[in-house]
Amino acid sequence: MKTIDELLAEGVAGKRVFVRADLNVPLANGEITDDGRIRAVQPTIEKLAEAGARVVVASHLGRPKGAPDPAFSLAPAAKRLGELLGTEVAFATDTVGASAKETVAALADGRVAVLENLRFNAGETSKDDAERGAFADQLAELADVYVGDGFGAVHRKHASVFDLPARLPHAAGYLIATEVGVLKKLTADVKRPYVVVLGGAKVSDKLAVIDELLGKADRILIGGGMAYTFLKAKGHEVGISLLQEDQLPKVTEYMERAEKTGVELVLPVDVLVSADFPDLKGKTPAVFETVDADRIPADKEGLDIGPKTRELYASKIADAETVFWNGPVGVFEHPDYAGGTTAVAQALVDSRAFTVVGGGDSAAAVRILGFDENAFGHISTGGGASLEYLEGKTLPGLAALEG
């Protein structure tokens, strides 16, 4: 895989460099609530601009249906990028149309432009190779060189991620190089004890990575909505908690495998429960109680791990040499249910381990909860991409950069 430093050494002055970034930032009423992904690609864009390249930045945002949708415009991301770079960033109001062509043609050396949401064109995500390739051909007309730096999208076989690098000289940006380097530390020559913390809503989203980690991790701590499927598999009442009954056989199999292979699979011992899901907008005080994990009332749902579990998980992390955390362990968006996720984050900060926070929700949580990003070994920008890498899958975007 060619590095951006090698590309810079060859010279990029005056060249149109297409940077496939991941500017898929969360928005609320048109305002960015977490700019972490924009800041993550900033070093690559700055280096290229400083070297005199004409930088064309492209990304997706959300899941529009292959047509323009103002709710998913990249305009706020372009504005924020300009603020971070301290310079004006041009914005094209389409992807490969008149605005894109005019905007790119007008770029001077060392200047930056952002194209509108790539997913406003159906060719970006099409499963038809010809349709996807036709869109990649149009994108290729806007550039001389390709730099892949949208790690959060490298697990997608999309036009700008997979097809476009085959049409242009290409290299990996700083973010992708960093992400791959970190993930190798989680898959090869891992320093032990190796502790994995998995949260989030659905256990089905994590089955493949659990399957893979059962042969690699020393301990796996389970939290979030997915924990209740594990508790149910143990025969416990989970009330109206999030439950995936169709996954009970697989979860039971994993618990049995963990016991046989000596992997410590740790589940909550107490949880915060309520009859009502919290108000995440007004954040009015919640009505809840703390119960043992095997004593959840039939008319209530678990919304966070309890104080005993927080202490237990912290103790399981304390002596670790490597920790990978993916997924909040409670409804952290509400202050009354943020205690568990805060406790996990603090345990990572307090440990001597090489710590990796993976997944958009986890990364957002540590920032929203006020933690210093530098207190962690690495905060990943790619939730799904990180998990698929850990599952041992070939990621189309990385394969394209290696070609």
Short mmCIF file of C-alpha atoms in Angstrom, two decimals:
data_model
loop_
_atom_site.label_atom_id
_atom_site.label_comp_id
_atom_site.label_asym_id
_atom_site.label_seq_id
_atom_site.Cartn_x
_atom_site.Cartn_y
_atom_site.Cartn_z
CA MET A 1 0.00 0.00 0.00
CA LYS A 2 1.55 3.27 -1.13
CA THR A 3 1.77 5.89 1.59
CA ILE A 4 0.92 9.56 1.31
CA ASP A 5 4.51 10.42 2.19
CA GLU A 6 5.68 8.50 -0.87
CA LEU A 7 3.09 10.36 -2.94
CA LEU A 8 4.26 13.71 -1.58
CA ALA A 9 7.87 12.81 -2.35
CA GLU A 10 6.89 12.32 -6.00
CA GLY A 11 5.33 15.79 -6.03
CA VAL A 12 1.67 16.83 -6.08
CA ALA A 13 1.97 20.56 -6.81
CA GLY A 14 -0.65 21.62 -9.33
CA LYS A 15 -2.27 18.17 -9.36
CA ARG A 16 -5.92 17.57 -8.55
CA VAL A 17 -5.86 15.15 -5.62
CA PHE A 18 -9.15 13.42 -4.83
CA VAL A 19 -9.34 12.67 -1.09
CA ARG A 20 -12.01 10.14 -0.16
CA ALA A 21 -12.66 11.23 3.42
CA ASP A 22 -15.25 10.20 5.99
CA LEU A 23 -17.15 13.37 6.88
CA ASN A 24 -20.18 11.38 8.03
CA VAL A 25 -20.67 13.52 11.13
CA PRO A 26 -23.77 13.59 13.35
CA LEU A 27 -26.06 16.57 12.79
CA ALA A 28 -28.80 18.12 14.90
CA ASN A 29 -30.90 20.83 13.24
CA GLY A 30 -28.17 21.29 10.65
CA GLU A 31 -25.43 21.73 13.29
CA ILE A 32 -22.53 19.30 13.76
CA THR A 33 -22.61 17.70 17.22
CA ASP A 34 -19.26 15.87 16.92
CA ASP A 35 -16.56 16.93 14.45
CA GLY A 36 -14.15 14.10 15.29
CA ARG A 37 -14.20 12.59 11.81
CA ILE A 38 -13.44 15.92 10.18
CA ARG A 39 -10.49 16.51 12.49
CA ALA A 40 -9.25 12.97 11.79
CA VAL A 41 -8.74 13.64 8.07
CA GLN A 42 -7.43 17.18 8.59
CA PRO A 43 -3.70 16.21 8.66
CA THR A 44 -3.91 14.56 5.24
CA ILE A 45 -5.72 17.51 3.67
CA GLU A 46 -3.33 20.02 5.23
CA LYS A 47 -0.23 18.17 4.01
CA LEU A 48 -1.55 17.95 0.46
CA ALA A 49 -2.54 21.61 0.40
CA GLU A 50 0.83 22.68 1.82
CA ALA A 51 2.50 20.72 -0.98
CA GLY A 52 0.55 22.71 -3.58
CA ALA A 53 -2.08 20.14 -4.48
CA ARG A 54 -5.56 21.13 -5.57
CA VAL A 55 -7.45 19.08 -3.00
CA VAL A 56 -10.88 17.71 -3.89
CA VAL A 57 -12.54 16.23 -0.79
CA ALA A 58 -15.45 13.81 -1.15
CA SER A 59 -17.53 11.86 1.35
CA HIS A 60 -20.93 10.42 2.11
CA LEU A 61 -23.19 11.54 4.95
CA GLY A 62 -26.09 9.45 6.21
CA ARG A 63 -28.19 7.23 3.99
CA PRO A 64 -29.92 9.31 1.31
CA LYS A 65 -31.74 7.30 -1.34
CA GLY A 66 -29.44 7.97 -4.28
CA ALA A 67 -30.83 11.46 -4.89
CA PRO A 68 -30.24 14.94 -3.43
CA ASP A 69 -31.71 15.46 0.04
CA PRO A 70 -31.00 18.73 1.91
CA ALA A 71 -31.09 16.89 5.25
CA PHE A 72 -27.90 15.07 4.26
CA SER A 73 -25.96 17.92 2.68
CA LEU A 74 -22.23 18.11 3.36
CA ALA A 75 -22.37 21.91 3.49
CA PRO A 76 -22.02 22.02 7.32
CA ALA A 77 -19.02 19.67 7.13
CA ALA A 78 -17.38 21.82 4.44
CA LYS A 79 -17.88 24.89 6.58
CA ARG A 80 -16.37 23.19 9.64
CA LEU A 81 -13.41 21.92 7.60
CA GLY A 82 -12.70 25.48 6.52
CA GLU A 83 -12.76 26.63 10.14
CA LEU A 84 -10.31 23.90 11.16
CA LEU A 85 -8.00 24.61 8.23
CA GLY A 86 -8.23 28.36 8.78
CA THR A 87 -8.95 28.99 5.13
CA GLU A 88 -11.87 29.22 2.76
CA VAL A 89 -13.07 25.86 1.46
CA ALA A 90 -15.03 25.87 -1.79
CA PHE A 91 -18.22 23.80 -1.89
CA ALA A 92 -19.73 22.15 -4.95
CA THR A 93 -23.49 21.72 -4.79
CA ASP A 94 -23.38 18.44 -6.71
CA THR A 95 -21.04 15.45 -7.07
CA VAL A 96 -20.12 15.21 -10.76
CA GLY A 97 -22.32 17.87 -12.35
CA ALA A 98 -21.71 21.44 -13.48
CA SER A 99 -21.01 22.78 -9.99
CA ALA A 100 -18.43 20.09 -9.24
CA LYS A 101 -16.65 20.61 -12.56
CA GLU A 102 -16.62 24.39 -12.20
CA THR A 103 -15.51 24.28 -8.57
CA VAL A 104 -12.62 21.91 -9.28
CA ALA A 105 -11.59 23.83 -12.40
CA ALA A 106 -11.41 27.04 -10.37
CA LEU A 107 -9.18 25.56 -7.65
CA ALA A 108 -5.79 27.17 -7.30
CA ASP A 109 -2.70 25.32 -6.07
CA GLY A 110 -2.91 24.68 -2.33
CA ARG A 111 -6.67 25.24 -2.16
CA VAL A 112 -9.40 22.85 -1.00
CA ALA A 113 -12.90 22.06 -2.25
CA VAL A 114 -15.59 19.72 -0.93
CA LEU A 115 -18.06 17.95 -3.22
CA GLU A 116 -21.67 17.39 -2.22
CA ASN A 117 -22.72 14.06 -0.69
CA LEU A 118 -21.54 11.17 -2.87
CA ARG A 119 -24.63 9.17 -2.02
CA PHE A 120 -26.79 11.75 -3.79
CA ASN A 121 -25.78 9.72 -6.86
CA ALA A 122 -27.19 6.17 -7.04
CA GLY A 123 -23.99 4.97 -8.69
CA GLU A 124 -22.03 5.39 -5.47
CA THR A 125 -23.68 2.52 -3.62
CA SER A 126 -25.01 0.48 -6.55
CA LYS A 127 -24.53 -3.27 -6.45
CA ASP A 128 -24.31 -3.22 -10.25
CA ASP A 129 -20.63 -3.09 -11.25
CA ALA A 130 -21.35 -1.20 -14.48
CA GLU A 131 -23.43 1.51 -12.79
CA ARG A 132 -20.88 1.90 -10.03
CA GLY A 133 -18.04 1.97 -12.55
CA ALA A 134 -19.76 4.64 -14.64
CA PHE A 135 -19.98 6.89 -11.58
CA ALA A 136 -16.32 6.19 -10.77
CA ASP A 137 -15.44 7.23 -14.33
CA GLN A 138 -17.17 10.57 -13.78
CA LEU A 139 -15.37 11.10 -10.48
CA ALA A 140 -12.03 10.22 -12.11
CA GLU A 141 -12.48 13.11 -14.54
CA LEU A 142 -12.21 15.49 -11.58
CA ALA A 143 -8.81 14.26 -10.42
CA ASP A 144 -5.28 13.23 -11.28
CA VAL A 145 -4.49 11.30 -8.10
CA TYR A 146 -6.54 9.44 -5.48
CA VAL A 147 -5.91 9.39 -1.72
CA GLY A 148 -8.03 7.05 0.38
CA ASP A 149 -8.50 8.34 3.91
CA GLY A 150 -12.11 7.51 4.76
CA PHE A 151 -11.49 4.56 7.04
CA GLY A 152 -15.11 4.48 8.18
CA ALA A 153 -16.13 3.49 4.63
CA VAL A 154 -13.40 1.03 3.59
CA HIS A 155 -15.64 -1.97 4.34
CA ARG A 156 -18.05 -0.79 1.61
CA LYS A 157 -17.73 -1.79 -2.04
CA HIS A 158 -18.73 1.68 -3.20
CA ALA A 159 -17.64 3.60 -6.28
CA SER A 160 -15.52 6.20 -4.50
CA VAL A 161 -13.97 3.59 -2.19
CA PHE A 162 -13.43 0.54 -4.38
CA ASP A 163 -13.74 1.45 -8.08
CA LEU A 164 -12.13 4.89 -8.24
CA PRO A 165 -8.65 3.88 -6.95
CA ALA A 166 -8.37 1.47 -9.92
CA ARG A 167 -8.74 4.42 -12.28
CA LEU A 168 -6.10 6.72 -10.77
CA PRO A 169 -2.64 6.58 -9.18
CA HIS A 170 -3.47 6.05 -5.50
CA ALA A 171 -2.14 6.12 -1.95
CA ALA A 172 -3.38 5.75 1.60
CA GLY A 173 -3.80 8.85 3.74
CA TYR A 174 -2.50 9.29 7.28
CA LEU A 175 -5.75 8.26 8.94
CA ILE A 176 -6.02 4.93 7.15
CA ALA A 177 -2.35 4.18 7.81
CA THR A 178 -2.88 4.90 11.51
CA GLU A 179 -6.08 2.87 11.75
CA VAL A 180 -4.55 -0.17 10.07
CA GLY A 181 -1.48 0.05 12.28
CA VAL A 182 -3.65 0.14 15.40
CA LEU A 183 -5.82 -2.78 14.29
CA LYS A 184 -2.74 -4.88 13.67
CA LYS A 185 -1.90 -4.39 17.35
CA LEU A 186 -5.29 -5.94 18.15
CA THR A 187 -4.83 -8.94 15.86
CA ALA A 188 -1.11 -9.77 15.75
CA ASP A 189 1.44 -9.86 18.58
CA VAL A 190 -1.17 -8.66 21.06
CA LYS A 191 0.11 -7.69 24.49
CA ARG A 192 -1.80 -9.55 27.20
CA PRO A 193 -4.04 -9.61 29.12
CA TYR A 194 -6.22 -8.59 26.17
CA VAL A 195 -9.63 -7.27 27.29
CA VAL A 196 -12.51 -6.49 24.95
CA VAL A 197 -15.53 -4.45 26.02
CA LEU A 198 -18.55 -4.82 23.73
CA GLY A 199 -21.72 -2.77 24.06
CA GLY A 200 -24.33 -1.29 21.78
CA ALA A 201 -27.89 -2.25 21.08
CA LYS A 202 -27.94 -5.46 19.04
CA VAL A 203 -25.99 -8.62 19.72
CA SER A 204 -26.46 -9.56 16.04
CA ASP A 205 -24.15 -6.67 15.09
CA LYS A 206 -21.35 -8.20 17.16
CA LEU A 207 -21.76 -11.97 16.59
CA ALA A 208 -19.00 -12.30 14.01
CA VAL A 209 -16.48 -10.33 16.05
CA ILE A 210 -17.33 -12.29 19.21
CA ASP A 211 -16.80 -15.49 17.23
CA GLU A 212 -13.35 -14.28 16.17
CA LEU A 213 -12.37 -12.82 19.55
CA LEU A 214 -13.22 -16.01 21.44
CA GLY A 215 -9.96 -17.33 20.05
CA LYS A 216 -7.92 -14.19 20.76
CA ALA A 217 -9.15 -12.21 23.78
CA ASP A 218 -8.54 -13.14 27.41
CA ARG A 219 -11.69 -11.42 28.66
CA ILE A 220 -14.82 -10.15 26.96
CA LEU A 221 -17.04 -7.77 28.93
CA ILE A 222 -20.61 -7.44 27.65
CA GLY A 223 -22.84 -4.40 28.20
CA GLY A 224 -25.47 -2.29 26.48
CA GLY A 225 -28.69 -3.60 24.99
CA MET A 226 -26.92 -6.72 23.71
CA ALA A 227 -26.27 -7.87 27.29
CA TYR A 228 -29.92 -8.79 27.83
CA THR A 229 -29.82 -11.51 25.18
CA PHE A 230 -26.88 -13.03 27.08
CA LEU A 231 -28.74 -12.73 30.40
CA LYS A 232 -31.82 -14.35 28.85
CA ALA A 233 -29.64 -17.17 27.52
CA LYS A 234 -28.57 -17.79 31.12
CA GLY A 235 -32.21 -18.22 32.05
CA HIS A 236 -32.77 -14.82 33.64
CA GLU A 237 -35.89 -12.67 33.35
CA VAL A 238 -35.08 -9.54 31.32
CA GLY A 239 -38.48 -7.85 31.40
CA ILE A 240 -39.07 -5.54 28.44
CA SER A 241 -35.35 -5.03 27.85
CA LEU A 242 -33.97 -5.13 24.32
CA LEU A 243 -33.88 -8.80 23.37
CA GLN A 244 -33.05 -10.72 20.20
CA GLU A 245 -34.66 -14.09 20.83
CA ASP A 246 -33.52 -15.47 17.47
CA GLN A 247 -29.90 -15.08 18.64
CA LEU A 248 -30.31 -17.06 21.87
CA PRO A 249 -28.94 -20.34 20.41
CA LYS A 250 -25.84 -18.61 19.05
CA VAL A 251 -25.26 -16.69 22.29
CA THR A 252 -25.60 -19.91 24.28
CA GLU A 253 -23.05 -21.56 21.99
CA TYR A 254 -20.61 -18.68 22.52
CA MET A 255 -20.96 -18.84 26.29
CA GLU A 256 -20.22 -22.57 26.18
CA ARG A 257 -17.21 -22.01 23.90
CA ALA A 258 -15.86 -19.32 26.19
CA GLU A 259 -16.01 -21.67 29.14
CA LYS A 260 -14.27 -24.46 27.23
CA THR A 261 -11.50 -22.24 25.83
CA GLY A 262 -10.84 -20.36 29.05
CA VAL A 263 -12.01 -16.97 27.79
CA GLU A 264 -13.60 -15.02 30.62
CA LEU A 265 -17.01 -13.82 29.42
CA VAL A 266 -18.24 -11.20 31.91
CA LEU A 267 -21.90 -10.12 32.09
CA PRO A 268 -23.59 -7.42 34.19
CA VAL A 269 -24.37 -8.34 37.80
CA ASP A 270 -26.70 -5.38 38.36
CA VAL A 271 -28.56 -2.97 36.08
CA LEU A 272 -30.56 0.25 36.16
CA VAL A 273 -34.14 -0.46 35.11
CA SER A 274 -37.20 1.64 34.34
CA ALA A 275 -40.70 1.19 32.97
CA ASP A 276 -40.07 4.06 30.55
CA PHE A 277 -37.38 4.78 27.99
CA PRO A 278 -35.76 8.14 28.86
CA ASP A 279 -36.46 11.47 27.19
CA LEU A 280 -33.27 12.06 25.20
CA LYS A 281 -34.25 15.50 23.92
CA GLY A 282 -35.43 17.32 27.02
CA LYS A 283 -33.41 15.00 29.26
CA THR A 284 -35.99 15.24 32.05
CA PRO A 285 -34.99 13.26 35.17
CA ALA A 286 -35.59 9.53 34.79
CA VAL A 287 -37.43 7.30 37.24
CA PHE A 288 -35.37 4.15 37.74
CA GLU A 289 -34.15 1.60 40.26
CA THR A 290 -31.08 -0.60 40.54
CA VAL A 291 -31.65 -4.35 40.64
CA ASP A 292 -29.54 -7.48 40.40
CA ALA A 293 -29.17 -8.66 36.80
CA ASP A 294 -31.14 -11.83 37.58
CA ARG A 295 -33.98 -9.86 39.21
CA ILE A 296 -35.20 -7.57 36.42
CA PRO A 297 -38.96 -6.95 36.88
CA ALA A 298 -41.17 -8.24 34.07
CA ASP A 299 -42.53 -4.74 33.33
CA LYS A 300 -39.19 -2.90 33.20
CA GLU A 301 -36.19 -2.63 30.90
CA GLY A 302 -32.48 -2.40 31.56
CA LEU A 303 -30.94 0.92 30.50
CA ASP A 304 -27.46 0.92 32.04
CA ILE A 305 -25.08 -1.29 33.99
CA GLY A 306 -25.29 -0.81 37.76
CA PRO A 307 -22.65 0.31 40.28
CA LYS A 308 -21.50 -3.23 41.14
CA THR A 309 -20.99 -4.00 37.45
CA ARG A 310 -19.07 -0.76 36.95
CA GLU A 311 -16.67 -1.77 39.71
CA LEU A 312 -16.44 -5.31 38.35
CA TYR A 313 -15.65 -4.14 34.82
CA ALA A 314 -13.08 -1.64 36.08
CA SER A 315 -11.33 -4.45 37.97
CA LYS A 316 -11.28 -6.61 34.84
CA ILE A 317 -9.69 -3.77 32.87
CA ALA A 318 -7.19 -2.66 35.54
CA ASP A 319 -4.42 -5.19 34.79
CA ALA A 320 -4.92 -5.28 31.01
CA GLU A 321 -2.11 -4.57 28.54
CA THR A 322 -4.49 -4.16 25.57
CA VAL A 323 -8.13 -3.00 25.63
CA PHE A 324 -10.55 -2.68 22.71
CA TRP A 325 -13.89 -1.04 23.46
CA ASN A 326 -16.76 -0.92 20.97
CA GLY A 327 -20.22 0.28 21.97
CA PRO A 328 -21.68 2.19 24.93
CA VAL A 329 -22.85 0.04 27.85
CA GLY A 330 -25.97 2.12 28.55
CA VAL A 331 -28.16 4.89 27.17
CA PHE A 332 -25.37 7.39 27.74
CA GLU A 333 -27.24 10.18 25.93
CA HIS A 334 -29.29 10.65 29.10
CA PRO A 335 -27.33 11.77 32.19
CA ASP A 336 -29.09 9.29 34.50
CA TYR A 337 -27.91 6.38 32.35
CA ALA A 338 -24.43 7.66 31.45
CA GLY A 339 -22.74 6.28 34.57
CA GLY A 340 -21.85 2.90 33.10
CA THR A 341 -20.28 4.24 29.91
CA THR A 342 -18.45 6.89 31.96
CA ALA A 343 -17.09 4.18 34.27
CA VAL A 344 -15.81 2.10 31.35
CA ALA A 345 -14.14 5.13 29.76
CA GLN A 346 -12.54 6.06 33.08
CA ALA A 347 -11.28 2.51 33.55
CA LEU A 348 -9.55 2.71 30.17
CA VAL A 349 -8.00 6.05 31.12
CA ASP A 350 -6.80 4.69 34.46
CA SER A 351 -5.30 1.52 33.00
CA ARG A 352 -1.74 1.13 31.78
CA ALA A 353 -3.00 -0.62 28.67
CA PHE A 354 -2.87 0.32 25.03
CA THR A 355 -6.50 1.39 24.69
CA VAL A 356 -8.55 1.57 21.50
CA VAL A 357 -12.01 3.11 21.39
CA GLY A 358 -13.80 1.84 18.29
CA GLY A 359 -17.15 2.77 16.84
CA GLY A 360 -18.91 6.05 16.22
CA ASP A 361 -21.11 5.84 19.32
CA SER A 362 -18.20 5.02 21.62
CA ALA A 363 -16.05 7.76 20.13
CA ALA A 364 -18.89 10.26 20.46
CA ALA A 365 -19.53 9.14 24.02
CA VAL A 366 -16.01 9.83 25.27
CA ARG A 367 -16.14 13.33 23.79
CA ILE A 368 -19.69 14.09 24.96
CA LEU A 369 -18.86 12.84 28.45
CA GLY A 370 -15.90 15.22 28.61
CA PHE A 371 -12.90 12.89 28.36
CA ASP A 372 -9.62 14.06 26.89
CA GLU A 373 -9.13 12.18 23.62
CA ASN A 374 -5.39 12.09 24.26
CA ALA A 375 -6.01 9.96 27.35
CA PHE A 376 -6.75 6.99 25.08
CA GLY A 377 -4.29 5.13 22.89
CA HIS A 378 -6.47 5.57 19.82
CA ILE A 379 -10.02 6.64 19.02
CA SER A 380 -11.10 4.96 15.82
CA THR A 381 -13.27 6.63 13.20
CA GLY A 382 -14.56 3.37 11.76
CA GLY A 383 -17.00 1.30 13.78
CA GLY A 384 -18.15 -1.19 11.16
CA ALA A 385 -14.81 -1.16 9.37
CA SER A 386 -12.93 -1.87 12.60
CA LEU A 387 -15.22 -4.76 13.50
CA GLU A 388 -14.96 -6.33 10.04
CA TYR A 389 -11.18 -6.04 10.15
CA LEU A 390 -11.16 -7.79 13.53
CA GLU A 391 -13.45 -10.45 12.07
CA GLY A 392 -10.72 -11.20 9.54
CA LYS A 393 -12.69 -9.99 6.52
CA THR A 394 -11.12 -8.44 3.43
CA LEU A 395 -12.11 -4.77 3.32
CA PRO A 396 -12.76 -3.59 -0.28
CA GLY A 397 -11.35 -0.10 0.29
CA LEU A 398 -8.07 -1.42 1.68
CA ALA A 399 -7.80 -4.04 -1.04
CA ALA A 400 -8.25 -1.31 -3.66
CA LEU A 401 -5.43 0.77 -2.16
CA GLU A 402 -3.15 -2.28 -2.14
CA GLY A 403 -3.83 -2.93 -5.83
#
